Amino acid sequence: MGLYRHSGRVPVAGLLWCILLLTPLALIGGAAYSAAMVFLPFIKLKWLISLLFASAVGFVVGKVCETAKIRNRGFVILATVATMGLAYYVSWGVQRFWLVVGELGLEGAIDNVGLADLLPLSLAAWVTWLFENGLWSMRGGADTIKGWPLVVLWGIEAATLFITSWMLALGTYGFRPFCEACERWTTLDVGIAELPVDADDPAWAEVRDGRLEALRHLKINPAEDRHVRIDLATCPECETGDHVLISGIVYAVDKEGNLTANETPIIEYLHMTRDKTNELREFAAEMNEAVALMRADDEELHEDATDE
Ligand SMILES: [Zn+2]
């Protein structure tokens, strides 16, 4: 018994898979993103494009790492930063090309802008030129943004790209345990029980130490805005990959009147023997039945009250 931790393994095949899929994504995505930023006129729309692009990159990186059986969150972060870093670099490198396309058309741009623009020195010169002249001065606008205000905009853009993709990648990659024996992800059975108890009940500490019988000492709290949910991760191929995830859920109504659920982990993926898992499933079935009866009684009481 113990809490699950990733083994940290990055399989060689998985690493190659990541490089093979994420490099073209960064190159093509970065070039396409740059075009969208050049040809879309409004700053707010540009920001939305940054957000969408970063979300897409983060989602793909998370999915690819999961498929590649990476068991290392640090690697997922590294893959995200590397992919976004390459895309970001390319987006700068091809920016002048897209601007010239806007002025001279595609053929004119191919004649005038070369691959040398992608080199760090040319890029540095280009960034310096933008700093001094501003982007929109090319079209003779009076409201040219240049100098430090332009740097602030670049900073907001970079922060949006890197932070959003980072969060999306980790969110997509998730927290599920990996079965090292069978070399596959476990599957998650969400909500095998929903208990009307508190997340800070002292009995959870005993459950965390592996004493499942403490579940029976949990105090019932019939408040309807909260419960504790039990999820079970199991390996489809063996009996050694069982892990239980226990989370406290609190519902709240936000300012716009929408119901939101707030999840806090109580026990994150405690390893279980198959015997313990069966014991837990039995307990869950009993509890679900008891809770259903309790709720039905409540409703009957309500109905009796309204009948009178
Ligand atoms: Zn297994």
mmCIF file of C-alpha atoms and ligand atoms in Angstrom:
data_model
loop_
_atom_site.group_PDB
_atom_site.id
_atom_site.type_symbol
_atom_site.label_atom_id
_atom_site.label_comp_id
_atom_site.label_asym_id
_atom_site.label_seq_id
_atom_site.Cartn_x
_atom_site.Cartn_y
_atom_site.Cartn_z
ATOM 1 C CA MET A 1 0.000 0.000 0.000
ATOM 2 C CA GLY A 2 1.146 3.524 -0.712
ATOM 3 C CA LEU A 3 0.261 6.476 -2.860
ATOM 4 C CA TYR A 4 0.884 6.121 -6.585
ATOM 5 C CA ARG A 5 3.808 7.948 -8.152
ATOM 6 C CA HIS A 6 4.852 7.878 -11.793
ATOM 7 C CA SER A 7 7.957 5.745 -12.319
ATOM 8 C CA GLY A 8 9.484 8.659 -14.263
ATOM 9 C CA ARG A 9 10.137 6.400 -17.265
ATOM 10 C CA VAL A 10 10.342 7.848 -20.757
ATOM 11 C CA PRO A 11 10.449 4.880 -23.177
ATOM 12 C CA VAL A 12 12.780 5.351 -26.174
ATOM 13 C CA ALA A 13 9.976 4.514 -28.633
ATOM 14 C CA GLY A 14 7.764 7.066 -26.879
ATOM 15 C CA LEU A 15 10.471 9.709 -27.050
ATOM 16 C CA LEU A 16 10.898 9.162 -30.814
ATOM 17 C CA TRP A 17 7.121 9.234 -31.256
ATOM 18 C CA CYS A 18 6.977 12.607 -29.474
ATOM 19 C CA ILE A 19 9.797 14.097 -31.570
ATOM 20 C CA LEU A 20 8.335 12.738 -34.825
ATOM 21 C CA LEU A 21 4.844 14.132 -34.164
ATOM 22 C CA LEU A 22 5.577 17.321 -32.259
ATOM 23 C CA THR A 23 8.351 18.762 -34.487
ATOM 24 C CA PRO A 24 6.172 19.099 -37.636
ATOM 25 C CA LEU A 25 3.339 20.362 -35.438
ATOM 26 C CA ALA A 26 5.611 23.118 -34.115
ATOM 27 C CA LEU A 27 6.947 24.053 -37.591
ATOM 28 C CA ILE A 28 3.605 24.104 -39.429
ATOM 29 C CA GLY A 29 1.643 25.418 -36.443
ATOM 30 C CA GLY A 30 4.136 28.226 -35.835
ATOM 31 C CA ALA A 31 4.027 29.321 -39.495
ATOM 32 C CA ALA A 32 0.214 29.214 -39.611
ATOM 33 C CA TYR A 33 -0.051 31.081 -36.308
ATOM 34 C CA SER A 34 2.277 33.778 -37.613
ATOM 35 C CA ALA A 35 0.103 34.212 -40.721
ATOM 36 C CA ALA A 36 -3.040 34.554 -38.589
ATOM 37 C CA MET A 37 -1.326 37.189 -36.435
ATOM 38 C CA VAL A 38 -0.170 39.177 -39.476
ATOM 39 C CA PHE A 39 -3.427 39.105 -41.419
ATOM 40 C CA LEU A 40 -5.903 39.615 -38.549
ATOM 41 C CA PRO A 41 -6.297 43.330 -37.885
ATOM 42 C CA PHE A 42 -7.584 43.594 -34.305
ATOM 43 C CA ILE A 43 -5.437 43.187 -31.218
ATOM 44 C CA LYS A 44 -8.240 41.480 -29.245
ATOM 45 C CA LEU A 45 -8.707 38.986 -32.055
ATOM 46 C CA LYS A 46 -4.956 38.384 -32.105
ATOM 47 C CA TRP A 47 -5.055 37.612 -28.396
ATOM 48 C CA LEU A 48 -7.914 35.148 -28.942
ATOM 49 C CA ILE A 49 -5.865 33.463 -31.685
ATOM 50 C CA SER A 50 -2.900 33.177 -29.274
ATOM 51 C CA LEU A 51 -5.173 31.565 -26.704
ATOM 52 C CA LEU A 52 -6.676 29.099 -29.202
ATOM 53 C CA PHE A 53 -3.303 28.205 -30.701
ATOM 54 C CA ALA A 54 -1.749 27.630 -27.259
ATOM 55 C CA SER A 55 -4.719 25.494 -26.178
ATOM 56 C CA ALA A 56 -4.449 23.364 -29.320
ATOM 57 C CA VAL A 57 -0.688 22.877 -28.890
ATOM 58 C CA GLY A 58 -1.101 22.000 -25.191
ATOM 59 C CA PHE A 59 -3.879 19.537 -25.910
ATOM 60 C CA VAL A 60 -1.906 17.775 -28.662
ATOM 61 C CA VAL A 61 1.289 17.599 -26.572
ATOM 62 C CA GLY A 62 -0.668 16.110 -23.631
ATOM 63 C CA LYS A 63 -2.366 13.534 -25.880
ATOM 64 C CA VAL A 64 0.862 12.583 -27.662
ATOM 65 C CA CYS A 65 2.695 12.105 -24.335
ATOM 66 C CA GLU A 66 -0.150 9.948 -23.044
ATOM 67 C CA THR A 67 -0.187 7.818 -26.204
ATOM 68 C CA ALA A 68 3.617 7.555 -26.064
ATOM 69 C CA LYS A 69 3.289 6.084 -22.537
ATOM 70 C CA ILE A 70 5.410 8.794 -20.927
ATOM 71 C CA ARG A 71 5.341 8.355 -17.109
ATOM 72 C CA ASN A 72 6.966 11.639 -16.250
ATOM 73 C CA ARG A 73 5.180 14.962 -15.777
ATOM 74 C CA GLY A 74 8.491 16.825 -15.973
ATOM 75 C CA PHE A 75 8.958 15.414 -19.466
ATOM 76 C CA VAL A 76 5.460 16.575 -20.453
ATOM 77 C CA ILE A 77 6.368 20.102 -19.328
ATOM 78 C CA LEU A 78 9.659 19.901 -21.235
ATOM 79 C CA ALA A 79 7.870 18.657 -24.379
ATOM 80 C CA THR A 80 5.375 21.531 -24.102
ATOM 81 C CA VAL A 81 8.049 24.186 -23.669
ATOM 82 C CA ALA A 82 10.145 22.704 -26.513
ATOM 83 C CA THR A 83 7.180 22.440 -28.908
ATOM 84 C CA MET A 84 5.868 25.900 -28.082
ATOM 85 C CA GLY A 85 9.398 27.320 -28.105
ATOM 86 C CA LEU A 86 10.031 25.991 -31.620
ATOM 87 C CA ALA A 87 6.604 27.179 -32.829
ATOM 88 C CA TYR A 88 7.224 30.601 -31.296
ATOM 89 C CA TYR A 89 10.649 30.865 -32.935
ATOM 90 C CA VAL A 90 9.237 29.874 -36.329
ATOM 91 C CA SER A 91 6.372 32.353 -35.943
ATOM 92 C CA TRP A 92 8.963 35.136 -35.534
ATOM 93 C CA GLY A 93 11.108 33.783 -38.347
ATOM 94 C CA VAL A 94 8.337 33.791 -40.960
ATOM 95 C CA GLN A 95 6.672 37.016 -39.829
ATOM 96 C CA ARG A 96 8.484 39.214 -42.368
ATOM 97 C CA PHE A 97 7.604 36.710 -45.087
ATOM 98 C CA TRP A 98 3.866 37.041 -44.354
ATOM 99 C CA LEU A 99 4.125 40.845 -44.172
ATOM 100 C CA VAL A 100 5.745 40.928 -47.623
ATOM 101 C CA VAL A 101 3.045 38.543 -48.914
ATOM 102 C CA GLY A 102 0.542 41.178 -47.780
ATOM 103 C CA GLU A 103 2.381 43.861 -49.789
ATOM 104 C CA LEU A 104 3.720 42.039 -52.862
ATOM 105 C CA GLY A 105 1.775 38.781 -53.021
ATOM 106 C CA LEU A 106 3.116 35.272 -52.606
ATOM 107 C CA GLU A 107 5.543 35.339 -55.561
ATOM 108 C CA GLY A 108 6.974 38.674 -54.535
ATOM 109 C CA ALA A 109 7.555 37.338 -51.030
ATOM 110 C CA ILE A 110 9.291 34.194 -52.330
ATOM 111 C CA ASP A 111 11.582 36.404 -54.464
ATOM 112 C CA ASN A 112 12.416 38.801 -51.632
ATOM 113 C CA VAL A 113 12.491 36.788 -48.416
ATOM 114 C CA GLY A 114 14.812 33.840 -47.993
ATOM 115 C CA LEU A 115 15.350 31.083 -45.459
ATOM 116 C CA ALA A 116 18.182 33.176 -44.013
ATOM 117 C CA ASP A 117 15.445 35.128 -42.224
ATOM 118 C CA LEU A 118 15.092 32.175 -39.881
ATOM 119 C CA LEU A 119 18.649 32.566 -38.561
ATOM 120 C CA PRO A 120 18.988 34.041 -35.059
ATOM 121 C CA LEU A 121 21.009 37.075 -36.258
ATOM 122 C CA SER A 122 18.452 38.052 -38.919
ATOM 123 C CA LEU A 123 15.715 37.587 -36.336
ATOM 124 C CA ALA A 124 17.504 39.838 -33.862
ATOM 125 C CA ALA A 125 17.830 42.514 -36.555
ATOM 126 C CA TRP A 126 14.141 42.139 -37.409
ATOM 127 C CA VAL A 127 13.060 42.446 -33.775
ATOM 128 C CA THR A 128 15.254 45.566 -33.377
ATOM 129 C CA TRP A 129 13.721 47.059 -36.506
ATOM 130 C CA LEU A 130 10.202 46.408 -35.156
ATOM 131 C CA PHE A 131 11.140 47.931 -31.794
ATOM 132 C CA GLU A 132 12.278 51.133 -33.498
ATOM 133 C CA ASN A 133 9.676 51.417 -36.266
ATOM 134 C CA GLY A 134 6.629 49.524 -35.003
ATOM 135 C CA LEU A 135 4.679 46.942 -36.938
ATOM 136 C CA TRP A 136 1.929 49.005 -38.475
ATOM 137 C CA SER A 137 4.112 51.849 -39.691
ATOM 138 C CA MET A 138 4.644 49.731 -42.811
ATOM 139 C CA ARG A 139 1.105 50.673 -43.779
ATOM 140 C CA GLY A 140 1.592 54.291 -42.794
ATOM 141 C CA GLY A 141 -0.873 54.241 -39.870
ATOM 142 C CA ALA A 142 -0.657 57.016 -37.297
ATOM 143 C CA ASP A 143 -1.356 54.716 -34.342
ATOM 144 C CA THR A 144 1.842 52.728 -34.638
ATOM 145 C CA ILE A 145 2.744 50.698 -31.574
ATOM 146 C CA LYS A 146 6.509 50.588 -31.053
ATOM 147 C CA GLY A 147 9.202 50.692 -28.398
ATOM 148 C CA TRP A 148 8.398 49.441 -24.897
ATOM 149 C CA PRO A 149 4.581 49.326 -25.322
ATOM 150 C CA LEU A 150 5.229 46.887 -28.166
ATOM 151 C CA VAL A 151 7.508 44.846 -25.888
ATOM 152 C CA VAL A 152 4.683 44.679 -23.325
ATOM 153 C CA LEU A 153 2.363 43.291 -26.033
ATOM 154 C CA TRP A 154 5.014 40.721 -26.979
ATOM 155 C CA GLY A 155 5.279 39.768 -23.308
ATOM 156 C CA ILE A 156 1.509 39.263 -22.992
ATOM 157 C CA GLU A 157 1.544 37.169 -26.162
ATOM 158 C CA ALA A 158 4.447 34.983 -24.985
ATOM 159 C CA ALA A 159 2.897 34.518 -21.527
ATOM 160 C CA THR A 160 -0.434 33.526 -23.103
ATOM 161 C CA LEU A 161 1.274 31.021 -25.411
ATOM 162 C CA PHE A 162 3.518 29.337 -22.848
ATOM 163 C CA ILE A 163 1.268 29.349 -19.755
ATOM 164 C CA THR A 164 -1.884 28.231 -21.604
ATOM 165 C CA SER A 165 -0.146 25.406 -23.477
ATOM 166 C CA TRP A 166 1.581 24.270 -20.260
ATOM 167 C CA MET A 167 -1.720 24.080 -18.346
ATOM 168 C CA LEU A 168 -3.610 22.392 -21.188
ATOM 169 C CA ALA A 169 -0.833 19.836 -21.723
ATOM 170 C CA LEU A 170 -0.744 18.781 -18.051
ATOM 171 C CA GLY A 171 -4.555 18.793 -17.836
ATOM 172 C CA THR A 172 -4.866 16.604 -20.935
ATOM 173 C CA TYR A 173 -2.076 14.280 -19.825
ATOM 174 C CA GLY A 174 -3.897 13.843 -16.503
ATOM 175 C CA PHE A 175 -3.079 11.977 -13.291
ATOM 176 C CA ARG A 176 -4.073 8.373 -14.020
ATOM 177 C CA PRO A 177 -1.757 5.631 -12.713
ATOM 178 C CA PHE A 178 0.220 3.537 -15.187
ATOM 179 C CA CYS A 179 0.515 -0.241 -14.755
ATOM 180 C CA GLU A 180 4.265 -0.890 -15.038
ATOM 181 C CA ALA A 181 3.718 -4.676 -15.107
ATOM 182 C CA CYS A 182 1.515 -4.563 -18.236
ATOM 183 C CA GLU A 183 2.957 -1.331 -19.689
ATOM 184 C CA ARG A 184 -0.419 0.338 -20.094
ATOM 185 C CA TRP A 185 -2.567 3.050 -18.533
ATOM 186 C CA THR A 186 -5.177 2.034 -16.008
ATOM 187 C CA THR A 187 -8.828 2.786 -16.722
ATOM 188 C CA LEU A 188 -10.763 4.991 -14.345
ATOM 189 C CA ASP A 189 -14.163 4.004 -12.963
ATOM 190 C CA VAL A 190 -15.533 7.396 -11.873
ATOM 191 C CA GLY A 191 -17.931 7.613 -8.925
ATOM 192 C CA ILE A 192 -18.242 4.013 -7.709
ATOM 193 C CA ALA A 193 -19.663 5.712 -4.604
ATOM 194 C CA GLU A 194 -20.817 9.187 -3.626
ATOM 195 C CA LEU A 195 -20.823 9.519 0.134
ATOM 196 C CA PRO A 196 -22.695 12.208 2.130
ATOM 197 C CA VAL A 197 -19.658 12.908 4.342
ATOM 198 C CA ASP A 198 -17.116 15.708 4.835
ATOM 199 C CA ALA A 199 -13.766 15.975 3.112
ATOM 200 C CA ASP A 200 -12.022 16.864 6.400
ATOM 201 C CA ASP A 201 -13.391 13.909 8.401
ATOM 202 C CA PRO A 202 -10.515 12.573 10.573
ATOM 203 C CA ALA A 203 -11.338 9.008 9.466
ATOM 204 C CA TRP A 204 -9.762 9.750 6.048
ATOM 205 C CA ALA A 205 -6.311 9.756 7.654
ATOM 206 C CA GLU A 206 -6.838 6.119 8.653
ATOM 207 C CA VAL A 207 -8.119 5.206 5.198
ATOM 208 C CA ARG A 208 -4.990 6.825 3.762
ATOM 209 C CA ASP A 209 -2.953 4.466 5.966
ATOM 210 C CA GLY A 210 -4.748 1.537 4.385
ATOM 211 C CA ARG A 211 -7.340 0.813 7.077
ATOM 212 C CA LEU A 212 -10.468 0.612 4.940
ATOM 213 C CA GLU A 213 -12.652 -0.305 7.928
ATOM 214 C CA ALA A 214 -12.314 3.376 8.953
ATOM 215 C CA LEU A 215 -14.731 4.145 6.082
ATOM 216 C CA ARG A 216 -17.492 2.927 8.392
ATOM 217 C CA HIS A 217 -16.559 5.567 10.978
ATOM 218 C CA LEU A 218 -17.152 8.484 8.615
ATOM 219 C CA LYS A 219 -19.794 10.892 9.946
ATOM 220 C CA ILE A 220 -22.822 11.402 7.739
ATOM 221 C CA ASN A 221 -23.396 15.012 6.682
ATOM 222 C CA PRO A 222 -26.683 15.233 4.771
ATOM 223 C CA ALA A 223 -25.924 18.716 3.338
ATOM 224 C CA GLU A 224 -26.802 18.493 -0.352
ATOM 225 C CA ASP A 225 -24.163 20.917 -1.631
ATOM 226 C CA ARG A 226 -21.275 18.514 -0.942
ATOM 227 C CA HIS A 227 -20.249 14.898 -1.051
ATOM 228 C CA VAL A 228 -17.167 12.743 -1.336
ATOM 229 C CA ARG A 229 -16.644 10.795 -4.549
ATOM 230 C CA ILE A 230 -14.709 7.545 -4.804
ATOM 231 C CA ASP A 231 -13.093 6.665 -8.158
ATOM 232 C CA LEU A 232 -11.280 3.436 -8.885
ATOM 233 C CA ALA A 233 -8.389 2.990 -11.341
ATOM 234 C CA THR A 234 -7.779 -0.585 -12.424
ATOM 235 C CA CYS A 235 -5.535 -2.266 -14.977
ATOM 236 C CA PRO A 236 -7.628 -4.121 -17.576
ATOM 237 C CA GLU A 237 -5.018 -6.894 -17.759
ATOM 238 C CA CYS A 238 -3.900 -7.654 -14.220
ATOM 239 C CA GLU A 239 -4.857 -7.387 -10.566
ATOM 240 C CA THR A 240 -1.855 -5.436 -9.332
ATOM 241 C CA GLY A 241 -2.713 -1.992 -10.721
ATOM 242 C CA ASP A 242 -5.660 -1.063 -8.481
ATOM 243 C CA HIS A 243 -5.641 2.463 -7.080
ATOM 244 C CA VAL A 244 -8.362 4.452 -5.354
ATOM 245 C CA LEU A 245 -8.911 8.196 -5.809
ATOM 246 C CA ILE A 246 -11.074 9.981 -3.230
ATOM 247 C CA SER A 247 -12.159 13.597 -3.792
ATOM 248 C CA GLY A 248 -14.299 16.067 -1.926
ATOM 249 C CA ILE A 249 -16.845 17.819 -4.164
ATOM 250 C CA VAL A 250 -18.483 21.099 -3.145
ATOM 251 C CA TYR A 251 -21.139 22.687 -5.342
ATOM 252 C CA ALA A 252 -21.511 26.428 -5.459
ATOM 253 C CA VAL A 253 -23.514 28.914 -7.504
ATOM 254 C CA ASP A 254 -21.315 31.559 -9.124
ATOM 255 C CA LYS A 255 -22.192 35.213 -9.845
ATOM 256 C CA GLU A 256 -23.851 34.314 -13.154
ATOM 257 C CA GLY A 257 -26.042 31.724 -11.433
ATOM 258 C CA ASN A 258 -24.223 28.677 -12.856
ATOM 259 C CA LEU A 259 -23.673 25.623 -10.708
ATOM 260 C CA THR A 260 -19.952 24.871 -10.359
ATOM 261 C CA ALA A 261 -18.350 21.830 -8.762
ATOM 262 C CA ASN A 262 -15.132 22.306 -6.808
ATOM 263 C CA GLU A 263 -13.002 19.170 -6.489
ATOM 264 C CA THR A 264 -10.258 18.712 -3.891
ATOM 265 C CA PRO A 265 -8.361 15.453 -3.649
ATOM 266 C CA ILE A 266 -8.481 13.738 -0.246
ATOM 267 C CA ILE A 267 -6.517 10.614 -1.147
ATOM 268 C CA GLU A 268 -4.740 10.575 -4.502
ATOM 269 C CA TYR A 269 -4.392 7.088 -5.933
ATOM 270 C CA LEU A 270 -3.759 4.823 -2.968
ATOM 271 C CA HIS A 271 -2.533 1.414 -4.112
ATOM 272 C CA MET A 272 -4.931 -1.422 -3.266
ATOM 273 C CA THR A 273 -4.693 -5.194 -3.312
ATOM 274 C CA ARG A 274 -7.517 -6.857 -5.260
ATOM 275 C CA ASP A 275 -9.010 -8.077 -1.937
ATOM 276 C CA LYS A 276 -9.126 -4.511 -0.640
ATOM 277 C CA THR A 277 -10.648 -3.338 -3.930
ATOM 278 C CA ASN A 278 -13.416 -5.933 -3.631
ATOM 279 C CA GLU A 279 -14.004 -4.878 -0.027
ATOM 280 C CA LEU A 280 -14.247 -1.259 -1.208
ATOM 281 C CA ARG A 281 -16.681 -2.147 -3.999
ATOM 282 C CA GLU A 282 -18.892 -3.986 -1.500
ATOM 283 C CA PHE A 283 -18.828 -1.013 0.850
ATOM 284 C CA ALA A 284 -19.623 1.325 -2.060
ATOM 285 C CA ALA A 285 -22.636 -0.752 -3.111
ATOM 286 C CA GLU A 286 -23.962 -0.822 0.487
ATOM 287 C CA MET A 287 -23.458 2.913 0.873
ATOM 288 C CA ASN A 288 -25.096 3.748 -2.453
ATOM 289 C CA GLU A 289 -28.142 1.730 -1.402
ATOM 290 C CA ALA A 290 -28.247 3.404 2.033
ATOM 291 C CA VAL A 291 -27.904 6.876 0.501
ATOM 292 C CA ALA A 292 -30.692 6.147 -2.010
ATOM 293 C CA LEU A 293 -32.964 5.041 0.847
ATOM 294 C CA MET A 294 -32.059 8.101 2.896
ATOM 295 C CA ARG A 295 -32.828 10.456 -0.012
ATOM 296 C CA ALA A 296 -36.121 8.647 -0.719
ATOM 297 C CA ASP A 297 -37.147 9.024 2.946
ATOM 298 C CA ASP A 298 -36.278 12.708 2.739
ATOM 299 C CA GLU A 299 -38.497 13.151 -0.298
ATOM 300 C CA GLU A 300 -41.378 11.328 1.368
ATOM 301 C CA LEU A 301 -41.054 13.658 4.343
ATOM 302 C CA HIS A 302 -41.115 16.641 2.001
ATOM 303 C CA GLU A 303 -44.197 15.299 0.207
ATOM 304 C CA ASP A 304 -46.013 14.658 3.518
ATOM 305 C CA ALA A 305 -45.174 18.190 4.569
ATOM 306 C CA THR A 306 -46.549 19.730 1.385
ATOM 307 C CA ASP A 307 -49.692 17.539 1.442
ATOM 308 C CA GLU A 308 -50.869 19.057 4.701
HETATM 309 ZN ZN ZN B 1 -1.543 -4.517 -15.287
#
